[in-house]
Amino acid sequence: MSPSRHLHRTLIVSPATAPLRGEARVPGDKSISHRVLLLGALAEGETRATGWLPAEDCLATMRVLRAMGVEIAHESATTVRVRGVGLRGLQEPEEILDCGGSGTTMRLLLGILAGQPFTSVLTGNAALRRRPMGRVTAPLREMGATILSREMGGREKAPLAVRGMTLTPMDYEMPLASAQVKSALLLAGLFASGESTVREPGPARDHTERLLRAMGVALRVAGSHVTIAPPSAPLRPLRGPENTPYSIPSDPSSAAFPLVAATLVRGSEVRLTGVGVNPTRTGFLDILSMMGASIQQSHSADATIEPTAYIRAQGTELNGAEIGGEVVVRAIDEFPILAVAATQAAGRTTLRDAGELRVKESDRIASVAQELRKMGVSLAEREDGFVLDGPARLRGASMDSHMDHRLAMALAVAALLAEGESRIERAEVIDDSFPDFVELMRSLGAEMRWEDEIL
Ligand code: S3P
């Protein structure tokens, strides 16, 4: 297809007429797949990882690293080899680094680029160019990096130009709980002239800390403070036990879709293997169990760096819940699908403290409200959350993804519970994190099909 033409895909979903049943493995963790490439690039030696996620967002990270001279090979779609260039081995990119729609690529890369003795320019697609970058650029400037950005509506946006250098160590109190900000600053800390500390207001995912430690970096965690010392020896490449490839767990954020679908479709039983259950990611399981869901986990004994579990979900009746506080950051990507769960719960569900949802791939408070309304749900928007009275009778509708992968998948699950067929326009965006979503849901018994149009 020529670059000026693109594929517009509509996902057509039929209401479930039978329970969902079966065992499946959802693809590799997106956050960890990004980090394996970024950190593997900074190591000396070869990182090998299995379970890597070949989704659009992670492919963007792969592209930008290659543009700086990092050799990355695919042994298969999900097994990658990264030839690390060391902390000082990245080359100045000749071209603008395009991060696609991936906020993680852009923000973590900013931390690395702030420490490089060269100039680089970063951009992304229209949705990424609308997202706030000041949360990362401001502290990196305090560490000494020069960063120029576009300013829109009083906020810093991409494209961004970075001129890096040896950075000044910093003790930084983050105003919001964000793993992307925390990770960017820890990565910048690798290039500082002394120890840096990051203090976070909530438990944002800690994959960067776990991986850096496994690579030999001296990193101390005390409560909500993380202190990193610039390494005196090269970073060790990532490997599993006995030099096996590092095995990336399945993404709990992807697992949430089949698990909630199984909870909501009467009589279902779905089992998922090898799901990452790092406690900074499992807030949605805590919320679902608070709502009365029947979800059991059995932890695997052999997991290294990140804990994993076998998870089984069965159909159950849910009750509404009051959601707020620290669990919100541990469930930050799961609110589109949790809102769908709330439509089927008896009583009121209230979400608070989730203002961050407004600056995700879409404004997830507004987009979820707008699309669920088309199915007959009345969801009252709040600045930092929503109020939803359930259970609601859903009707099939024609909806839009807002070019947000998690919204598209959440709507597909809602459509299983509706009366009549639903259409989700621009659902090709699902490829950003879960390219096999439709196949996996079909293998469990859901009826979904694609209708393609070349624009
Ligand atoms: C991510 C952190 C979260 C999350 C995003 C992935 C990461 O973003 O929403 O999908 O890999 O660090 P914030 O750090 O902006 O909360």
Coordinates of C-alpha atoms and ligand atoms in Angstrom, one line a residue:
M1 CA 0.0 0.0 0.0
S2 CA 1.3 3.5 -0.8
P3 CA 2.1 5.6 2.3
S4 CA -0.7 8.0 1.4
R5 CA -3.4 5.3 1.6
H6 CA -4.2 3.5 4.8
L7 CA -6.4 0.6 6.0
H8 CA -9.5 1.5 7.9
R9 CA -10.8 -1.5 9.8
T10 CA -14.1 -1.9 11.4
L11 CA -14.6 -4.6 14.0
I12 CA -18.0 -6.2 13.9
V13 CA -19.0 -8.0 17.1
S14 CA -22.0 -10.2 17.7
P15 CA -23.6 -10.6 21.1
A16 CA -22.3 -13.7 22.9
T17 CA -24.9 -16.6 22.6
A18 CA -22.7 -19.1 24.5
P19 CA -20.2 -18.9 27.4
L20 CA -16.6 -18.1 26.7
R21 CA -14.4 -21.1 27.4
G22 CA -10.8 -22.1 27.0
E23 CA -7.1 -21.5 27.9
A24 CA -5.0 -18.9 26.2
R25 CA -1.8 -16.9 26.5
V26 CA -2.0 -13.2 25.9
P27 CA 1.0 -11.5 24.2
G28 CA 4.0 -10.1 26.0
D29 CA 4.0 -7.1 28.3
K30 CA 4.2 -3.8 26.4
S31 CA 6.0 -1.8 29.1
I32 CA 8.6 -4.6 29.6
S33 CA 9.0 -5.1 25.8
H34 CA 9.9 -1.4 25.4
R35 CA 12.4 -1.5 28.3
V36 CA 14.1 -4.7 27.2
L37 CA 15.1 -2.9 24.0
L38 CA 16.0 0.4 25.6
L39 CA 18.0 -1.1 28.4
G40 CA 19.4 -3.9 26.3
A41 CA 20.8 -1.1 23.9
L42 CA 22.7 0.5 26.8
A43 CA 24.2 -2.8 28.0
E44 CA 27.5 -4.3 26.8
G45 CA 26.8 -7.6 25.2
E46 CA 23.8 -9.3 23.8
T47 CA 20.3 -9.3 25.3
R48 CA 18.0 -12.1 24.2
A49 CA 14.3 -12.1 25.2
T50 CA 11.3 -14.3 24.4
G51 CA 7.7 -13.3 24.7
W52 CA 8.5 -9.9 23.2
L53 CA 5.4 -7.9 22.0
P54 CA 5.5 -7.3 18.2
A55 CA 2.9 -4.5 18.4
E56 CA 3.1 -1.0 16.8
D57 CA 4.2 0.8 20.0
C58 CA 7.2 -1.5 20.6
L59 CA 8.1 -1.5 16.9
A60 CA 8.5 2.3 17.2
T61 CA 11.0 1.8 20.0
M62 CA 12.9 -0.7 17.8
R63 CA 12.9 1.8 14.9
V64 CA 14.3 4.7 16.9
L65 CA 17.0 2.6 18.5
R66 CA 18.1 1.3 15.1
A67 CA 18.3 4.9 13.9
M68 CA 20.9 5.4 16.6
G69 CA 23.0 2.5 15.4
V70 CA 21.7 -0.3 17.7
E71 CA 21.5 -3.7 16.0
I72 CA 18.3 -5.5 16.9
A73 CA 17.4 -8.9 15.2
H74 CA 14.3 -10.9 15.3
E75 CA 14.8 -14.7 15.8
S76 CA 11.0 -14.9 15.5
A77 CA 8.2 -12.4 15.8
T78 CA 8.5 -12.7 19.6
T79 CA 12.2 -13.5 20.2
V80 CA 14.6 -10.6 19.9
R81 CA 18.3 -10.1 20.1
V82 CA 19.7 -6.6 21.0
R83 CA 23.4 -6.0 20.6
G84 CA 24.1 -3.5 23.3
V85 CA 26.3 -0.5 22.5
G86 CA 27.1 0.4 26.1
L87 CA 26.2 3.6 27.9
R88 CA 28.3 5.8 25.6
G89 CA 27.7 4.0 22.3
L90 CA 24.6 5.5 20.8
Q91 CA 25.1 7.4 17.5
E92 CA 23.7 10.7 16.7
P93 CA 20.6 10.0 14.5
E94 CA 20.6 11.5 11.1
E95 CA 16.8 11.7 10.9
I96 CA 14.0 12.8 13.1
L97 CA 13.1 10.0 15.6
D98 CA 9.4 9.0 15.0
C99 CA 7.9 7.5 18.1
G100 CA 4.5 6.7 16.4
G101 CA 1.8 6.8 19.0
S102 CA 3.9 5.5 21.8
G103 CA 4.2 7.8 24.9
T104 CA 6.5 5.2 26.6
T105 CA 9.0 5.4 23.7
M106 CA 9.1 9.2 23.7
R107 CA 9.3 9.8 27.4
L108 CA 11.8 7.0 28.3
L109 CA 13.9 7.9 25.3
L110 CA 14.0 11.6 26.5
G111 CA 15.7 10.4 29.7
I112 CA 18.4 8.5 27.7
L113 CA 18.9 11.3 25.1
A114 CA 19.3 13.9 27.9
G115 CA 22.6 12.1 28.7
Q116 CA 24.0 11.9 25.1
P117 CA 26.6 14.3 23.8
F118 CA 24.6 14.9 20.6
T119 CA 21.4 16.5 19.3
S120 CA 18.2 14.6 18.4
V121 CA 14.7 15.5 17.4
L122 CA 11.7 13.5 18.5
T123 CA 8.2 13.4 17.1
G124 CA 5.1 11.1 16.9
N125 CA 1.7 10.8 15.4
A126 CA -1.0 13.4 15.9
A127 CA -2.3 11.8 19.1
L128 CA 1.2 11.7 20.7
R129 CA 1.9 15.3 19.6
R130 CA -1.1 16.3 21.7
R131 CA 0.2 14.6 24.9
P132 CA 2.0 16.6 27.7
M133 CA 5.7 16.3 27.7
G134 CA 6.6 19.0 30.3
R135 CA 6.4 16.4 33.1
V136 CA 9.6 14.9 31.7
T137 CA 11.3 17.9 30.0
A138 CA 11.1 20.1 33.1
P139 CA 13.1 17.8 35.5
L140 CA 15.5 16.8 32.7
R141 CA 16.3 20.5 32.2
E142 CA 16.9 20.8 35.9
M143 CA 19.5 18.1 35.4
G144 CA 21.2 20.2 32.8
A145 CA 19.8 18.9 29.4
T146 CA 18.8 21.4 26.8
I147 CA 15.3 20.6 25.4
L148 CA 13.2 22.7 23.0
S149 CA 9.6 21.9 22.5
R150 CA 6.4 23.2 20.9
E151 CA 4.1 24.9 23.3
M152 CA 0.4 24.5 22.9
G153 CA -2.3 25.5 25.4
G154 CA 0.4 26.3 27.9
R155 CA 1.7 22.8 27.7
E156 CA 4.9 21.4 26.2
K157 CA 4.3 19.1 23.3
A158 CA 6.3 17.2 20.7
P159 CA 8.2 17.7 18.4
L160 CA 11.1 18.1 20.8
A161 CA 14.8 18.7 20.2
V162 CA 17.3 17.4 22.8
R163 CA 20.9 18.3 23.3
G164 CA 22.3 16.1 26.0
M165 CA 25.4 16.2 28.2
T166 CA 26.7 14.8 31.5
L167 CA 23.9 15.6 33.8
T168 CA 23.8 17.0 37.3
P169 CA 22.4 14.6 39.9
M170 CA 19.0 15.6 41.3
D171 CA 16.6 14.8 44.1
Y172 CA 13.2 15.2 42.5
E173 CA 9.7 15.0 44.0
M174 CA 7.4 14.0 41.2
P175 CA 4.1 15.9 41.3
L176 CA 2.2 12.9 39.8
A177 CA 2.5 9.2 39.9
S178 CA 3.9 8.2 36.5
A179 CA 6.1 5.3 35.6
Q180 CA 7.1 7.0 32.4
V181 CA 8.4 10.1 34.2
K182 CA 10.1 8.0 36.9
S183 CA 11.7 5.8 34.3
A184 CA 12.9 8.7 32.2
L185 CA 14.6 10.3 35.3
L186 CA 16.2 7.0 36.4
L187 CA 17.6 6.5 32.9
A188 CA 18.9 10.1 33.0
G189 CA 20.4 9.2 36.4
L190 CA 22.7 6.6 34.6
F191 CA 24.4 9.6 32.9
A192 CA 24.6 11.9 36.0
S193 CA 27.8 12.7 37.8
G194 CA 26.5 11.4 41.1
E195 CA 23.5 9.7 42.8
S196 CA 20.0 10.8 41.9
T197 CA 16.7 10.3 43.9
V198 CA 13.2 10.2 42.5
R199 CA 10.3 10.4 45.0
E200 CA 6.9 9.3 43.7
P201 CA 3.5 10.1 45.2
G202 CA 2.0 6.7 44.3
P203 CA 3.1 3.2 43.4
A204 CA 3.7 3.5 39.6
R205 CA 4.9 0.4 37.8
D206 CA 8.5 -0.5 38.7
H207 CA 9.7 -2.5 35.7
T208 CA 12.6 -0.2 35.0
E209 CA 13.9 -0.6 38.6
R210 CA 13.6 -4.4 38.5
L211 CA 15.4 -4.6 35.1
L212 CA 18.2 -2.1 36.0
R213 CA 18.9 -4.1 39.1
A214 CA 19.1 -7.3 37.2
M215 CA 21.6 -5.6 34.9
G216 CA 23.9 -4.8 37.9
V217 CA 22.9 -1.1 38.5
A218 CA 23.1 0.0 42.1
L219 CA 19.5 1.1 42.8
R220 CA 18.0 1.5 46.3
V221 CA 14.3 1.6 46.9
A222 CA 13.1 2.9 50.3
G223 CA 9.3 3.3 50.5
S224 CA 8.4 5.6 47.6
H225 CA 12.0 6.8 47.0
V226 CA 14.3 5.4 44.4
T227 CA 18.0 6.3 44.4
I228 CA 20.2 5.4 41.4
A229 CA 24.0 5.6 41.3
P230 CA 25.7 6.1 37.9
P231 CA 27.2 2.7 37.1
S232 CA 31.0 2.3 37.4
A233 CA 30.9 -1.0 35.3
P234 CA 29.1 -1.7 32.1
L235 CA 25.4 -2.8 32.3
R236 CA 25.1 -6.6 32.0
P237 CA 22.8 -7.7 29.2
L238 CA 19.5 -9.2 30.2
R239 CA 19.2 -12.9 30.4
G240 CA 17.1 -15.5 32.1
P241 CA 18.5 -18.2 34.5
E242 CA 21.5 -20.2 33.1
N243 CA 22.0 -17.9 30.2
T244 CA 18.5 -18.7 28.7
P245 CA 16.8 -15.8 27.0
Y246 CA 14.9 -13.5 29.4
S247 CA 11.2 -14.5 29.3
I248 CA 8.9 -11.5 29.2
P249 CA 5.6 -12.2 31.0
S250 CA 2.2 -11.8 29.3
D251 CA 0.7 -8.3 29.7
P252 CA -1.8 -8.0 32.5
S253 CA -3.3 -5.0 30.8
S254 CA -4.1 -7.3 27.8
A255 CA -5.2 -10.1 30.0
A256 CA -7.8 -7.7 31.5
F257 CA -10.0 -7.9 28.3
P258 CA -10.6 -11.7 28.2
L259 CA -10.7 -11.9 32.0
V260 CA -13.5 -9.2 32.2
A261 CA -15.3 -10.8 29.2
A262 CA -15.3 -14.1 31.1
T263 CA -16.6 -12.5 34.2
L264 CA -19.5 -10.8 32.3
V265 CA -20.6 -13.5 29.9
R266 CA -22.8 -15.9 31.9
G267 CA -21.4 -19.4 32.4
S268 CA -17.9 -18.6 31.1
E269 CA -14.5 -20.0 32.3
V270 CA -11.3 -18.6 30.8
R271 CA -7.8 -19.5 31.9
L272 CA -4.7 -17.5 31.0
T273 CA -1.1 -18.7 31.4
G274 CA 2.1 -16.8 32.3
V275 CA 0.4 -13.4 33.1
G276 CA 2.6 -10.8 34.8
V277 CA 1.3 -10.1 38.3
N278 CA 3.7 -7.4 39.4
P279 CA 1.7 -5.7 42.3
T280 CA 2.2 -2.3 40.6
R281 CA 0.1 -3.6 37.7
T282 CA -2.7 -5.7 39.4
G283 CA -4.9 -3.0 40.7
F284 CA -7.6 -4.1 38.2
L285 CA -7.7 -7.6 39.8
D286 CA -8.1 -6.0 43.2
I287 CA -11.0 -3.8 41.9
L288 CA -12.7 -6.7 40.2
S289 CA -12.5 -8.8 43.3
M290 CA -13.9 -5.9 45.3
M291 CA -16.8 -5.9 42.8
G292 CA -17.3 -9.7 43.5
A293 CA -15.6 -11.2 40.5
S294 CA -14.4 -14.8 40.7
I295 CA -10.8 -14.6 39.6
Q296 CA -8.1 -17.0 41.0
Q297 CA -4.4 -16.8 40.6
S298 CA -1.8 -19.4 41.1
H299 CA 1.7 -18.0 41.2
S300 CA 4.5 -19.6 39.1
A301 CA 7.5 -20.6 41.1
D302 CA 10.1 -20.2 38.4
A303 CA 9.6 -16.5 37.4
T304 CA 12.6 -14.2 37.6
I305 CA 12.7 -10.4 37.8
E306 CA 8.8 -10.3 37.5
P307 CA 6.2 -12.5 39.2
T308 CA 3.8 -14.4 36.9
A309 CA 0.6 -16.4 37.5
Y310 CA -1.9 -18.7 36.0
I311 CA -5.2 -16.9 36.2
R312 CA -8.7 -18.3 35.9
A313 CA -11.9 -16.2 35.6
Q314 CA -15.5 -17.4 35.8
G315 CA -18.8 -15.7 35.0
T316 CA -20.3 -14.0 38.1
E317 CA -22.7 -11.2 39.1
L318 CA -20.8 -8.0 40.1
N319 CA -21.6 -5.2 42.4
G320 CA -20.7 -1.5 42.0
A321 CA -17.6 -0.2 43.9
E322 CA -16.0 3.1 45.0
I323 CA -12.6 3.3 43.4
G324 CA -10.0 5.9 44.3
G325 CA -6.6 6.4 46.0
E326 CA -3.5 4.3 45.4
V327 CA -5.2 1.5 43.5
V328 CA -5.9 3.9 40.6
V329 CA -2.3 4.2 39.6
R330 CA -1.9 0.4 39.8
A331 CA -4.9 0.0 37.4
I332 CA -4.3 3.2 35.3
D333 CA -4.6 1.4 31.9
E334 CA -7.6 -0.7 32.7
F335 CA -10.4 1.9 33.3
P336 CA -12.0 1.5 29.8
I337 CA -12.5 -2.2 30.5
L338 CA -13.4 -1.6 34.2
A339 CA -16.1 0.9 33.0
V340 CA -17.5 -1.9 30.9
A341 CA -17.5 -4.2 34.0
A342 CA -19.3 -1.4 35.9
T343 CA -22.1 -1.3 33.3
Q344 CA -23.0 -4.8 34.3
A345 CA -22.6 -4.4 38.1
A346 CA -25.5 -3.9 40.4
G347 CA -25.5 -0.4 42.0
R348 CA -23.3 2.6 41.6
T349 CA -19.6 2.6 40.6
T350 CA -17.7 5.8 41.4
L351 CA -14.1 6.4 40.1
R352 CA -12.1 9.3 41.6
D353 CA -8.4 10.4 41.5
A354 CA -8.0 9.4 37.9
G355 CA -7.5 12.8 36.2
E356 CA -4.5 11.2 34.4
L357 CA -7.0 9.3 32.2
R358 CA -7.6 12.6 30.3
V359 CA -4.1 12.6 28.8
K360 CA -3.8 8.9 27.8
E361 CA -4.1 7.7 24.1
S362 CA -7.5 9.5 24.2
D363 CA -9.2 11.5 26.9
R364 CA -10.4 8.2 28.4
I365 CA -13.0 9.8 30.6
A366 CA -14.7 11.6 27.7
S367 CA -14.2 8.9 25.1
V368 CA -15.5 6.0 27.3
A369 CA -18.5 8.1 28.3
Q370 CA -19.2 9.1 24.7
E371 CA -19.0 5.6 23.2
L372 CA -20.8 3.8 26.1
R373 CA -23.6 6.3 25.8
K374 CA -24.2 5.0 22.2
M375 CA -24.9 1.6 23.8
G376 CA -27.5 3.1 26.2
V377 CA -25.3 3.6 29.3
S378 CA -25.5 6.8 31.3
L379 CA -22.1 7.6 32.6
A380 CA -21.7 10.9 34.4
E381 CA -18.3 12.4 33.7
R382 CA -16.3 14.0 36.6
E383 CA -13.0 15.9 36.1
D384 CA -11.1 13.0 37.7
G385 CA -13.4 10.0 37.0
F386 CA -17.0 9.0 36.5
V387 CA -20.2 7.8 38.2
L388 CA -22.1 4.9 36.6
D389 CA -25.3 3.3 37.8
G390 CA -25.7 -0.3 36.8
P391 CA -26.7 -2.7 35.7
A392 CA -27.4 -1.3 32.2
R393 CA -29.0 -3.0 29.3
L394 CA -26.6 -2.6 26.4
R395 CA -27.7 -2.2 22.8
G396 CA -25.6 -2.9 19.8
A397 CA -24.3 0.4 18.3
S398 CA -21.9 1.9 15.8
M399 CA -18.9 3.2 17.7
D400 CA -15.5 4.8 17.2
S401 CA -12.1 3.8 18.7
H402 CA -10.9 7.4 19.1
M403 CA -7.7 5.8 17.8
D404 CA -7.2 4.3 21.3
H405 CA -6.4 0.6 21.4
R406 CA -7.7 0.0 24.9
L407 CA -11.0 1.8 24.2
A408 CA -11.5 -0.3 21.0
M409 CA -11.0 -3.6 22.9
A410 CA -13.2 -2.5 25.8
L411 CA -16.0 -1.7 23.4
A412 CA -15.6 -5.1 21.7
V413 CA -16.1 -6.8 25.1
A414 CA -19.1 -4.5 25.9
A415 CA -20.5 -5.5 22.5
L416 CA -20.6 -9.2 23.6
L417 CA -23.2 -8.3 26.2
A418 CA -25.4 -6.1 23.9
E419 CA -28.6 -6.8 22.1
G420 CA -27.8 -6.7 18.4
E421 CA -24.6 -6.4 16.5
S422 CA -22.0 -3.6 17.1
R423 CA -19.5 -1.9 14.9
I424 CA -16.3 -0.4 16.1
E425 CA -14.7 1.9 13.6
R426 CA -11.0 2.5 13.3
A427 CA -10.3 -0.7 15.3
E428 CA -7.0 -1.3 13.5
V429 CA -5.6 0.7 16.4
I430 CA -5.8 -2.5 18.5
D431 CA -2.5 -3.4 16.8
D432 CA -0.8 -0.8 19.1
S433 CA -0.8 -3.3 22.0
F434 CA -2.6 -6.6 21.2
P435 CA -2.4 -7.6 17.5
D436 CA -4.0 -11.0 18.1
F437 CA -6.9 -9.8 20.2
V438 CA -9.6 -10.8 17.7
E439 CA -8.1 -14.3 17.1
L440 CA -7.7 -14.9 20.9
M441 CA -11.3 -13.8 21.6
R442 CA -12.5 -16.0 18.8
S443 CA -10.6 -19.0 20.2
L444 CA -12.6 -18.5 23.4
G445 CA -15.9 -18.6 21.5
A446 CA -16.6 -14.9 20.8
E447 CA -17.9 -13.9 17.4
M448 CA -16.0 -11.0 15.9
R449 CA -15.0 -10.2 12.3
W450 CA -13.2 -7.5 10.4
E451 CA -14.5 -5.3 7.6
D452 CA -11.7 -3.6 5.7
E453 CA -11.7 -0.5 3.7
I454 CA -8.7 1.1 1.9
L455 CA -8.9 4.9 2.2
Ligands
S3P1 C1 3.7 3.1 31.1 C2 3.2 3.9 32.1 C3 1.9 4.4 32.3 C4 0.9 3.7 31.4 C5 1.4 3.4 30.0 C6 2.7 2.6 30.1 C7 5.1 2.6 31.1 O1 1.9 5.8 31.8 O2 -0.3 4.3 31.3 O3 0.5 2.7 29.2 O4 5.4 1.7 30.4 O5 5.9 3.2 31.9 P1 2.2 7.0 32.9 O6 3.6 6.9 33.3 O7 2.0 8.3 32.0 O8 1.1 6.9 34.0

